[in-house]
PDB file of C-alpha atoms in Angstrom:
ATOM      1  CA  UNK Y 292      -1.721  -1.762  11.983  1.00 54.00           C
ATOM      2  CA  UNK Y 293      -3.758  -1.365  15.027  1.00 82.00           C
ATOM      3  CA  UNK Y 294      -7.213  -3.327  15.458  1.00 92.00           C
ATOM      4  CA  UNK Y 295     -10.488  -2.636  17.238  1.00 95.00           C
ATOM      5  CA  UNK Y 296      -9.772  -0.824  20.722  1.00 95.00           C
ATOM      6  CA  UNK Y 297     -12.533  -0.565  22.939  1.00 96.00           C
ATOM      7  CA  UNK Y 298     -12.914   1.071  25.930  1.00 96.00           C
ATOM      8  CA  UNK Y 299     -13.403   0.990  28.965  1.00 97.00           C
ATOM      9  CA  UNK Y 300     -12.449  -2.503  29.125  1.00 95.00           C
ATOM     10  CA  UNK Y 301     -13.807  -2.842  32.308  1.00 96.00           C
ATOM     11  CA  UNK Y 302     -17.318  -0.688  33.791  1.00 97.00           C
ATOM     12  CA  UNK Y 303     -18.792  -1.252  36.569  1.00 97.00           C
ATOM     13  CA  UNK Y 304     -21.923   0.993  37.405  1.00 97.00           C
ATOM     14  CA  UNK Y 305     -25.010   1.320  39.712  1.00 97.00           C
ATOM     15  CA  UNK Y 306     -28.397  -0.037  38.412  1.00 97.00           C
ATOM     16  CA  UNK Y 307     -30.153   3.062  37.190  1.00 97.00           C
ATOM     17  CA  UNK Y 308     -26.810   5.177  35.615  1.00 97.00           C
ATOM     18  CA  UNK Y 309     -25.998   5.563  32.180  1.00 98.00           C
ATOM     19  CA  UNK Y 310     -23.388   4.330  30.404  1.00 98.00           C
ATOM     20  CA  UNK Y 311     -21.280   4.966  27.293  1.00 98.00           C
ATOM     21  CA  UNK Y 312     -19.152   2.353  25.707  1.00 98.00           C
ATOM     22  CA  UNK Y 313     -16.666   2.821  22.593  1.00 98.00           C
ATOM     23  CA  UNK Y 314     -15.165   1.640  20.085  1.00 97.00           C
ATOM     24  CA  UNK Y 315     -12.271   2.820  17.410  1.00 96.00           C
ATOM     25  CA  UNK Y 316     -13.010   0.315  14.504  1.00 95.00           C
ATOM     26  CA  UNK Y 317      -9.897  -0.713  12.315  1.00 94.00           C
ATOM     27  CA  UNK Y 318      -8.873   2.525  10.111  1.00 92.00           C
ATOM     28  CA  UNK Y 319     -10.907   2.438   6.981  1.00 89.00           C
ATOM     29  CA  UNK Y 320     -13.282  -0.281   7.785  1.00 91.00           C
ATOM     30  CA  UNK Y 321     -16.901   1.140   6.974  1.00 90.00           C
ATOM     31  CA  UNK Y 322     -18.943  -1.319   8.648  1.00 90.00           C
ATOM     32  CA  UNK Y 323     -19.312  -1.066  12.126  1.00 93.00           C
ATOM     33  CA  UNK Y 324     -21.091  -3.709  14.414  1.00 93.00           C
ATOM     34  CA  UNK Y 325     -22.473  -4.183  18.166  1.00 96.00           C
ATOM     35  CA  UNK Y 326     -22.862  -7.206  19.980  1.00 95.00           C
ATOM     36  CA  UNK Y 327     -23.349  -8.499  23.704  1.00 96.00           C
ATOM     37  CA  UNK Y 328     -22.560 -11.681  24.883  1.00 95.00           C
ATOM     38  CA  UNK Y 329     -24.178 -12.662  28.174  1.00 91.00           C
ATOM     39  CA  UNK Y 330     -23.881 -16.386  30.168  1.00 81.00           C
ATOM     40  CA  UNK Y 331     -27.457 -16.734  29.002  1.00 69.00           C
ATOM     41  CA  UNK Y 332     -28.172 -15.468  25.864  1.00 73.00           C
ATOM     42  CA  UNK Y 333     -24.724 -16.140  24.165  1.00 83.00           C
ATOM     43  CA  UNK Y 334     -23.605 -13.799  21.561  1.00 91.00           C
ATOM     44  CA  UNK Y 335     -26.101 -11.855  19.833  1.00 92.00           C
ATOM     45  CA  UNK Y 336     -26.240  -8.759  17.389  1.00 91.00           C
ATOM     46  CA  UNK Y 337     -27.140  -5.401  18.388  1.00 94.00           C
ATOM     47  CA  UNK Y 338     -27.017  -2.596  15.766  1.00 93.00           C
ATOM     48  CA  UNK Y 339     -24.999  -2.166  12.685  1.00 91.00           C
ATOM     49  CA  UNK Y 340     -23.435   1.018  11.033  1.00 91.00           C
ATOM     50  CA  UNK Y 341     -22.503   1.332   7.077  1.00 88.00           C
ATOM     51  CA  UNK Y 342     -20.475   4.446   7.299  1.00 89.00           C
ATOM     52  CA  UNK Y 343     -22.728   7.077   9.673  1.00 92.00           C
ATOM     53  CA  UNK Y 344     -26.390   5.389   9.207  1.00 91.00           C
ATOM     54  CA  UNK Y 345     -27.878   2.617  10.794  1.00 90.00           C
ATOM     55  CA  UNK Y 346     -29.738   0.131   8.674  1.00 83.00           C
ATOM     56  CA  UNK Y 347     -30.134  -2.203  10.872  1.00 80.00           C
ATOM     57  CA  UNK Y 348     -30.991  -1.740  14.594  1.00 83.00           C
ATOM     58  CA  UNK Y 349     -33.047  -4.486  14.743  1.00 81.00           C
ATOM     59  CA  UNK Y 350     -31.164  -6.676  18.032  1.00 89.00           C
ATOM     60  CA  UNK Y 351     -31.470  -3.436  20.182  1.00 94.00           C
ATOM     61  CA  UNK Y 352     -32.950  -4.915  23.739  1.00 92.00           C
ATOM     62  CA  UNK Y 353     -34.797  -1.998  24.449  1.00 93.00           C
ATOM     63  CA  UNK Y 354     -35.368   1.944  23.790  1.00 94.00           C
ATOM     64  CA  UNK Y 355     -32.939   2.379  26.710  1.00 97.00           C
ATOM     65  CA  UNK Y 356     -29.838   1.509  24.384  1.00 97.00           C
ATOM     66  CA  UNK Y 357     -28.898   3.624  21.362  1.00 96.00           C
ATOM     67  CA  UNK Y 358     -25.432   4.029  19.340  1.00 97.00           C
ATOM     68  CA  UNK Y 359     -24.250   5.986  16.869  1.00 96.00           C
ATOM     69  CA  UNK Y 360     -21.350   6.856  14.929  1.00 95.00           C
ATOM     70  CA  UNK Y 361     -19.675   9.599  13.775  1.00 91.00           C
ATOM     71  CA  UNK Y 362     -17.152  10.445  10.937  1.00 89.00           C
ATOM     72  CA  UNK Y 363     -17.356   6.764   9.512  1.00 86.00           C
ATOM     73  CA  UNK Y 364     -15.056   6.155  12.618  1.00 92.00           C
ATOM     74  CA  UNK Y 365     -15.509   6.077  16.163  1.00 96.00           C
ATOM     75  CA  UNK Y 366     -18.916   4.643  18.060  1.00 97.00           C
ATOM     76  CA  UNK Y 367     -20.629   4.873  20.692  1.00 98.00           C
ATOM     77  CA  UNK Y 368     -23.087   2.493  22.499  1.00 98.00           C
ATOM     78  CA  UNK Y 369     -24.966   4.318  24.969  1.00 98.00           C
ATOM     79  CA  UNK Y 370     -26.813   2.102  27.565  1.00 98.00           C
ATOM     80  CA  UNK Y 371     -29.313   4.757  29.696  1.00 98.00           C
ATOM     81  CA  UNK Y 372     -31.230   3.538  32.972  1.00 97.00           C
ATOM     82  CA  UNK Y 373     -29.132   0.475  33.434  1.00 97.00           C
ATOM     83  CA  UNK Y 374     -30.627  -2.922  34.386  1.00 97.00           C
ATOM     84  CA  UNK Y 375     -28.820  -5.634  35.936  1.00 95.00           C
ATOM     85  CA  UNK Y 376     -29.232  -7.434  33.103  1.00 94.00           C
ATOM     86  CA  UNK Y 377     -27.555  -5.597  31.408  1.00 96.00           C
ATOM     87  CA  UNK Y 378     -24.293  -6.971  32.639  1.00 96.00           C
ATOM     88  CA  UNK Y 379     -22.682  -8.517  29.801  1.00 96.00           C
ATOM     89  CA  UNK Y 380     -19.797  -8.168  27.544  1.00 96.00           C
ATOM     90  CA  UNK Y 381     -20.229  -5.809  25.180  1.00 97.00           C
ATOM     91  CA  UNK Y 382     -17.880  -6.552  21.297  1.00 96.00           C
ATOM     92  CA  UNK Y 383     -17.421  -4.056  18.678  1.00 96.00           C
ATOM     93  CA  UNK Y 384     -16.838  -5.459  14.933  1.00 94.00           C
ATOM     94  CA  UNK Y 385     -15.367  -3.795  11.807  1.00 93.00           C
ATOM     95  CA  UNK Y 386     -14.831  -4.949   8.569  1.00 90.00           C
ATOM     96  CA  UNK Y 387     -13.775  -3.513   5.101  1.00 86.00           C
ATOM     97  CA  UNK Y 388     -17.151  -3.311   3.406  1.00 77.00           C
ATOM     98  CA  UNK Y 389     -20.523  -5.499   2.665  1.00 68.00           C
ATOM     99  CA  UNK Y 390     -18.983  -7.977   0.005  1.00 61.00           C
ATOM    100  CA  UNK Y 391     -19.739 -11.397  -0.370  1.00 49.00           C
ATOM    101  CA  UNK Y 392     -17.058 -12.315   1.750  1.00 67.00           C
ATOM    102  CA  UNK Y 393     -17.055 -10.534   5.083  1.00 70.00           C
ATOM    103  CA  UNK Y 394     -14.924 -10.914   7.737  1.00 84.00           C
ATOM    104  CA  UNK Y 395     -15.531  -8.924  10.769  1.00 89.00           C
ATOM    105  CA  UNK Y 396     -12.431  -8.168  12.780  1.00 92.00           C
ATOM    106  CA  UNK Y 397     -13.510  -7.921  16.972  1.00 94.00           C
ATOM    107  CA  UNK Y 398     -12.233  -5.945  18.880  1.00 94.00           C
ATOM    108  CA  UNK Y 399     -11.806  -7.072  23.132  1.00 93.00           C
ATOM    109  CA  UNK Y 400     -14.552  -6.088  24.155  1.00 95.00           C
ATOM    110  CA  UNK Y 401     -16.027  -4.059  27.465  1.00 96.00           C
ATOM    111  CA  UNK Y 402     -17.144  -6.389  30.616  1.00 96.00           C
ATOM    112  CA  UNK Y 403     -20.133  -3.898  31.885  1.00 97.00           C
ATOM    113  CA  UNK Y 404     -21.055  -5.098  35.582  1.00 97.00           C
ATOM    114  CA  UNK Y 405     -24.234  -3.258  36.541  1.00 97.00           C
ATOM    115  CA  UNK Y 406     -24.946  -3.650  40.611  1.00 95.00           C
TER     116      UNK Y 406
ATOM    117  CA  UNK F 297     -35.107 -17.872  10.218  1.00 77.00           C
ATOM    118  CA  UNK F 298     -31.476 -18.771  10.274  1.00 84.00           C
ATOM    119  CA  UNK F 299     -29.953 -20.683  13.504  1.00 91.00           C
ATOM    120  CA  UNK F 300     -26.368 -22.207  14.287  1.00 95.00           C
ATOM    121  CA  UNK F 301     -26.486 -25.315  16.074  1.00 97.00           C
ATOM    122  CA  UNK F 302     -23.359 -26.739  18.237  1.00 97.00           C
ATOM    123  CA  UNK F 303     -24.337 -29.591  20.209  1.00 96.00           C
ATOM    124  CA  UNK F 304     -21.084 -29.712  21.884  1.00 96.00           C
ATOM    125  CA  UNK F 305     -20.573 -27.864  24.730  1.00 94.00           C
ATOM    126  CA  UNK F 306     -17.294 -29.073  26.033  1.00 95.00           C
ATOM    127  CA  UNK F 307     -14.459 -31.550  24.201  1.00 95.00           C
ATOM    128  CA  UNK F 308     -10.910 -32.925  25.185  1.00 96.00           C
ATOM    129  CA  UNK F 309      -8.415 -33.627  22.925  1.00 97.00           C
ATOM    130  CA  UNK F 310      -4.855 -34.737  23.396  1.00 97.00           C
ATOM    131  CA  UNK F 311      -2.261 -32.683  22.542  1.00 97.00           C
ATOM    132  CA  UNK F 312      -1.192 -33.365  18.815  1.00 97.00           C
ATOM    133  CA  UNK F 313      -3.891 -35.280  17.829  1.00 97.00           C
ATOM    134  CA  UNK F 314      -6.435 -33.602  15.572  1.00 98.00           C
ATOM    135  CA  UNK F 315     -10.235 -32.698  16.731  1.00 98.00           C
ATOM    136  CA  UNK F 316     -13.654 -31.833  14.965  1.00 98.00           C
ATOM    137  CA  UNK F 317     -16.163 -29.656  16.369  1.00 98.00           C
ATOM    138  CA  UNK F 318     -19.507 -30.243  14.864  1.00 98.00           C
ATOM    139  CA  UNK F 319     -21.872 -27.444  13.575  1.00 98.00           C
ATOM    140  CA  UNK F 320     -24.843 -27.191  11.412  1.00 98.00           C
ATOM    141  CA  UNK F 321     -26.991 -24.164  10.137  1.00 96.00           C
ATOM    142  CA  UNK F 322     -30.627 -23.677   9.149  1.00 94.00           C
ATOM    143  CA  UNK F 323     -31.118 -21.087   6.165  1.00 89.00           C
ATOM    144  CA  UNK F 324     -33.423 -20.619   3.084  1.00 85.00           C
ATOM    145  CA  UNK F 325     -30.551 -18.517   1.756  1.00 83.00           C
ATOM    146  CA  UNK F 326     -28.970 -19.485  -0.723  1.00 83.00           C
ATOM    147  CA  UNK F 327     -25.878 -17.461  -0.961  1.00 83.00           C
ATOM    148  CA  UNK F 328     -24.591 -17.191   2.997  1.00 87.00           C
ATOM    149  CA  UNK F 329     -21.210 -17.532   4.608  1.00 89.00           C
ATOM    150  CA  UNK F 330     -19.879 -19.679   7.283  1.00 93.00           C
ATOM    151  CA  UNK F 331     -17.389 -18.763   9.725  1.00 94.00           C
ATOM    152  CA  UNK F 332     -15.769 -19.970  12.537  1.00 96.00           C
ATOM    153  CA  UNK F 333     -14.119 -17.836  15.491  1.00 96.00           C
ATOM    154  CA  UNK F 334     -11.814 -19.102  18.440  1.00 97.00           C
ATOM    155  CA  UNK F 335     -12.372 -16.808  21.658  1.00 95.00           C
ATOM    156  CA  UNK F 336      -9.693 -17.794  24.261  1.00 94.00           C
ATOM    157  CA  UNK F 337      -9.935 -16.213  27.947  1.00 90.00           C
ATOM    158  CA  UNK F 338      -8.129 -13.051  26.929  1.00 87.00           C
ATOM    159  CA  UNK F 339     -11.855 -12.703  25.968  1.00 87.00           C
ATOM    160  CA  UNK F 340     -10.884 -11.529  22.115  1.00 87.00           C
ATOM    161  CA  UNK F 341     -13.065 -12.739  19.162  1.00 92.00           C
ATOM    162  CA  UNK F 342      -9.965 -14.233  16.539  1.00 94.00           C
ATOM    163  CA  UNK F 343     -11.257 -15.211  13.375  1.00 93.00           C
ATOM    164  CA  UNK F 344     -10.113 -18.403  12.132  1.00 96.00           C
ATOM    165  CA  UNK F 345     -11.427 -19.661   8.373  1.00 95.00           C
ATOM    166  CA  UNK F 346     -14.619 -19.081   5.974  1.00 93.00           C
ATOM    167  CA  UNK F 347     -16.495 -21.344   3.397  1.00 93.00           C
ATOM    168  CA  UNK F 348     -18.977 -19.306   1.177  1.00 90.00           C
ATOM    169  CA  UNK F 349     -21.581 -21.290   0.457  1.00 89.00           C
ATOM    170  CA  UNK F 350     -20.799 -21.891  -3.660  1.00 88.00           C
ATOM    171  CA  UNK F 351     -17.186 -23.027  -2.943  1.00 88.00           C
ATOM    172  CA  UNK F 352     -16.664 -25.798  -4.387  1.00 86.00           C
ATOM    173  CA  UNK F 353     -13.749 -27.059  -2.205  1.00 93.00           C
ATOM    174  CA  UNK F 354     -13.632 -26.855   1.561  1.00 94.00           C
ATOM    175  CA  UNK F 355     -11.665 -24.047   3.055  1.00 95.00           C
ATOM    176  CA  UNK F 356      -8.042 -24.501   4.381  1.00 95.00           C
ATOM    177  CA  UNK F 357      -6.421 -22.207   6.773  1.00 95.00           C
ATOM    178  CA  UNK F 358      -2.736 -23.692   8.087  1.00 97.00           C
ATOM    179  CA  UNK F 359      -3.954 -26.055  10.867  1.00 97.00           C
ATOM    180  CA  UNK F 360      -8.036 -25.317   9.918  1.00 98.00           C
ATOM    181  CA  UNK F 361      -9.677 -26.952   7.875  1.00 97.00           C
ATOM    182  CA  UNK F 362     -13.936 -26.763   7.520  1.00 97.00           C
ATOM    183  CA  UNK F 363     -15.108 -29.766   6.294  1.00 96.00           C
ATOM    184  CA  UNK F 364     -18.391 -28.064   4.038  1.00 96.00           C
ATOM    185  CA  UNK F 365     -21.619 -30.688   3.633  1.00 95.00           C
ATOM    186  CA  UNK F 366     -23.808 -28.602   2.080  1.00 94.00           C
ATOM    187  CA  UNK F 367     -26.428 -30.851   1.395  1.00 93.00           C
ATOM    188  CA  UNK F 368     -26.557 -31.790   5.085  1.00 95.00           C
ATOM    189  CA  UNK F 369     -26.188 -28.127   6.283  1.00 95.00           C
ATOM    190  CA  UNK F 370     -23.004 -28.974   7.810  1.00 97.00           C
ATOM    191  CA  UNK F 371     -19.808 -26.966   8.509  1.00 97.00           C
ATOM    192  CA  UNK F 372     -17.756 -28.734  10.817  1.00 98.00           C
ATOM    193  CA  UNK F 373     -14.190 -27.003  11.757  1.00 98.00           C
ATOM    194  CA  UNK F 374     -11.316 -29.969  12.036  1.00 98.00           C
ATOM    195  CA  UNK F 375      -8.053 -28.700  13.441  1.00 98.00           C
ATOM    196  CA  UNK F 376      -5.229 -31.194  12.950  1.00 96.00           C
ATOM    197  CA  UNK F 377      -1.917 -31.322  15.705  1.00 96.00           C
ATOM    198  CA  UNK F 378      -3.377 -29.947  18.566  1.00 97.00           C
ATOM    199  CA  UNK F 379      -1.582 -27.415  20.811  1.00 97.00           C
ATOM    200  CA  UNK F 380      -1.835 -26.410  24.010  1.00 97.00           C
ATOM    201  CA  UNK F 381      -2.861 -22.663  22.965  1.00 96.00           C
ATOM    202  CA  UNK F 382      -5.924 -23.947  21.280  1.00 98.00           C
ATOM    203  CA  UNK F 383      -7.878 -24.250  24.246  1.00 98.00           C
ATOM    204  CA  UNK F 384     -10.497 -21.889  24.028  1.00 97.00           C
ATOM    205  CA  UNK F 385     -13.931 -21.174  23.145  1.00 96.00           C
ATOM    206  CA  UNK F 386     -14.940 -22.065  19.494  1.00 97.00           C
ATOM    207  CA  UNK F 387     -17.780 -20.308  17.888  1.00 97.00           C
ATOM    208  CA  UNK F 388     -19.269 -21.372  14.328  1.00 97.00           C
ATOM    209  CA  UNK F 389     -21.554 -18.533  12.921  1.00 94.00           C
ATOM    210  CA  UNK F 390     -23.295 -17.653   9.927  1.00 92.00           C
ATOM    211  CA  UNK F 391     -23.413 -14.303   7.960  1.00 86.00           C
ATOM    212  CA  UNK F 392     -27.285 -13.081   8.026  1.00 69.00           C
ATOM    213  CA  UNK F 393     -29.939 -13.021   5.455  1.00 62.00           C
ATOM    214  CA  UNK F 394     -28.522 -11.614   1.936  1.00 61.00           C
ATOM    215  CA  UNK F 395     -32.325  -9.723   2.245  1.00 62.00           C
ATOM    216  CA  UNK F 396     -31.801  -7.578   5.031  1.00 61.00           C
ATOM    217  CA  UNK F 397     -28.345  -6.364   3.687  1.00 61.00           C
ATOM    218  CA  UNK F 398     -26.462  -6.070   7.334  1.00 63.00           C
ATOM    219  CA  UNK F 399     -24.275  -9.215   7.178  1.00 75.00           C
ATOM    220  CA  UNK F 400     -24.684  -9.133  11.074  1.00 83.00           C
ATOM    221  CA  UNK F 401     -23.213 -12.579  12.354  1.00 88.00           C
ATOM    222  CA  UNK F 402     -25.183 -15.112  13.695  1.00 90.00           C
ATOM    223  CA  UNK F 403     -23.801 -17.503  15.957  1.00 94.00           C
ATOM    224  CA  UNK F 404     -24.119 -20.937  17.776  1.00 95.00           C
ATOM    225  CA  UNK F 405     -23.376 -21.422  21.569  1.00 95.00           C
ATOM    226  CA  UNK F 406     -19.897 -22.392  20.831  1.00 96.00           C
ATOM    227  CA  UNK F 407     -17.685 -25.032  22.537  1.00 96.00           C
ATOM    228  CA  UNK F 408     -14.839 -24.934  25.074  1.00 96.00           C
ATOM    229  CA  UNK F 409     -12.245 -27.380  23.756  1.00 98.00           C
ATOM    230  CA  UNK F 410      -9.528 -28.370  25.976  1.00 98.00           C
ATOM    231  CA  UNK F 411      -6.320 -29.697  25.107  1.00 97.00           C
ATOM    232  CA  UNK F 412      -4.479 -32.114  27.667  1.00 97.00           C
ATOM    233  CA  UNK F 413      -1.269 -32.121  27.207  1.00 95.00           C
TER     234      UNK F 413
END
């Protein structure tokens, strides 16, 4: 079966434009996850989805970034008024459900380059 | 608050010999999960084995094995017969607090192992 896809895998943008980045989480999987991993901050979390909602948006950067989801399925990161620091790679995450074990399958992520 | 520590940022290892990479974890948890992930320069996040933290026995996965010290809050990742494809980026990582319910992944810096052949 297919994994994670993301797309684009590649953006490159001005500072100042918005951006939208996907991801098509593995076909059932009702956790959803964002995170960015920069050269200086390593890998960190973002925002999580359990089916639609949000719980947990808690590693958001800044009111500039928001995601959401739609039909348990696809989502979408949406990075407004881009910063150079910004520039990262962005990874999407899915896994089955919230059990005690929980493996989160990645997908390959999206290299944003903001100039 | 919960923190992965990997205090080695780069290691060789010879081609068939085995290797350990060294992590330890901070958490007032006590149910939590350990995990470890391999990220070569395709860039891709592959999972590779987990040890929840009331196994008894340390977790096995073909070539993986995580040697669990629980009372030492370690969870070192030992793979045995290197190979040349293992070179990559190897991040340990911990599932978050069991309180706030998101199971978001917390991880260390990782380290870049190399394999000489």
């Amino acid at each position: 079966g297919a994994g994670v896809s993301q797309s684009p895998s590649n953006k490159v943008t001005e500072k100042g434009k918005d951006v939208e980045l996907r991801c098509d989480p593995i076909s059932g999987h009702t956790a959803l996850y964002w995170y960015r991993q920069s050269l200086g901050q390593g890998l960190e979390f973002l925002i999580y989805f359990q089916g639609n909602s949000a719980p947990d948006k808690s590693g958001l950067p800044s009111d500039r970034f928001s995601a959401e989801r739609t039909g348990g399925s696809v989502s979408t990161l949406t990075i407004q008024r881009t910063q150079q620091e910004d520039s990262a790679v962005y990874l999407c995450a899915s896994s089955l459900g919230l059990g005690s074990y929980n493996e989160q399958f990645f997908g390959p992520g999206t290299r944003l380059t903001v100039l | 608050a919960q923190k992965i520590t990997q205090t080695q940022p780069g290691m060789f290892v010879q081609e068939k010999e085995a290797v350990t990479l060294d992590c330890t974890y901070d958490t007032s948890d006590q149910s939590y999960g350990l995990f470890w992930y391999k990220q070569p320069s395709s860039g891709e996040m592959i999972f590779l084995i987990y040890q929840g933290s009331y196994d008894e026995q340390n977790a096995t996965e073909g070539r993986y094995s995580l040697n669990f010290q629980k009372a030492r809050k370690s969870a070192n990742l030992v793979i045995s017969a290197s190979q040349l494809g293992d070179s990559a980026m190897y991040f340990c990582a911990m599932r978050g607090s069991f309180w706030d319910s998101s199971y978001k992944l917390i991880f260390g810096s990782g380290t870049r192992l190399l394999v000489r052949p």
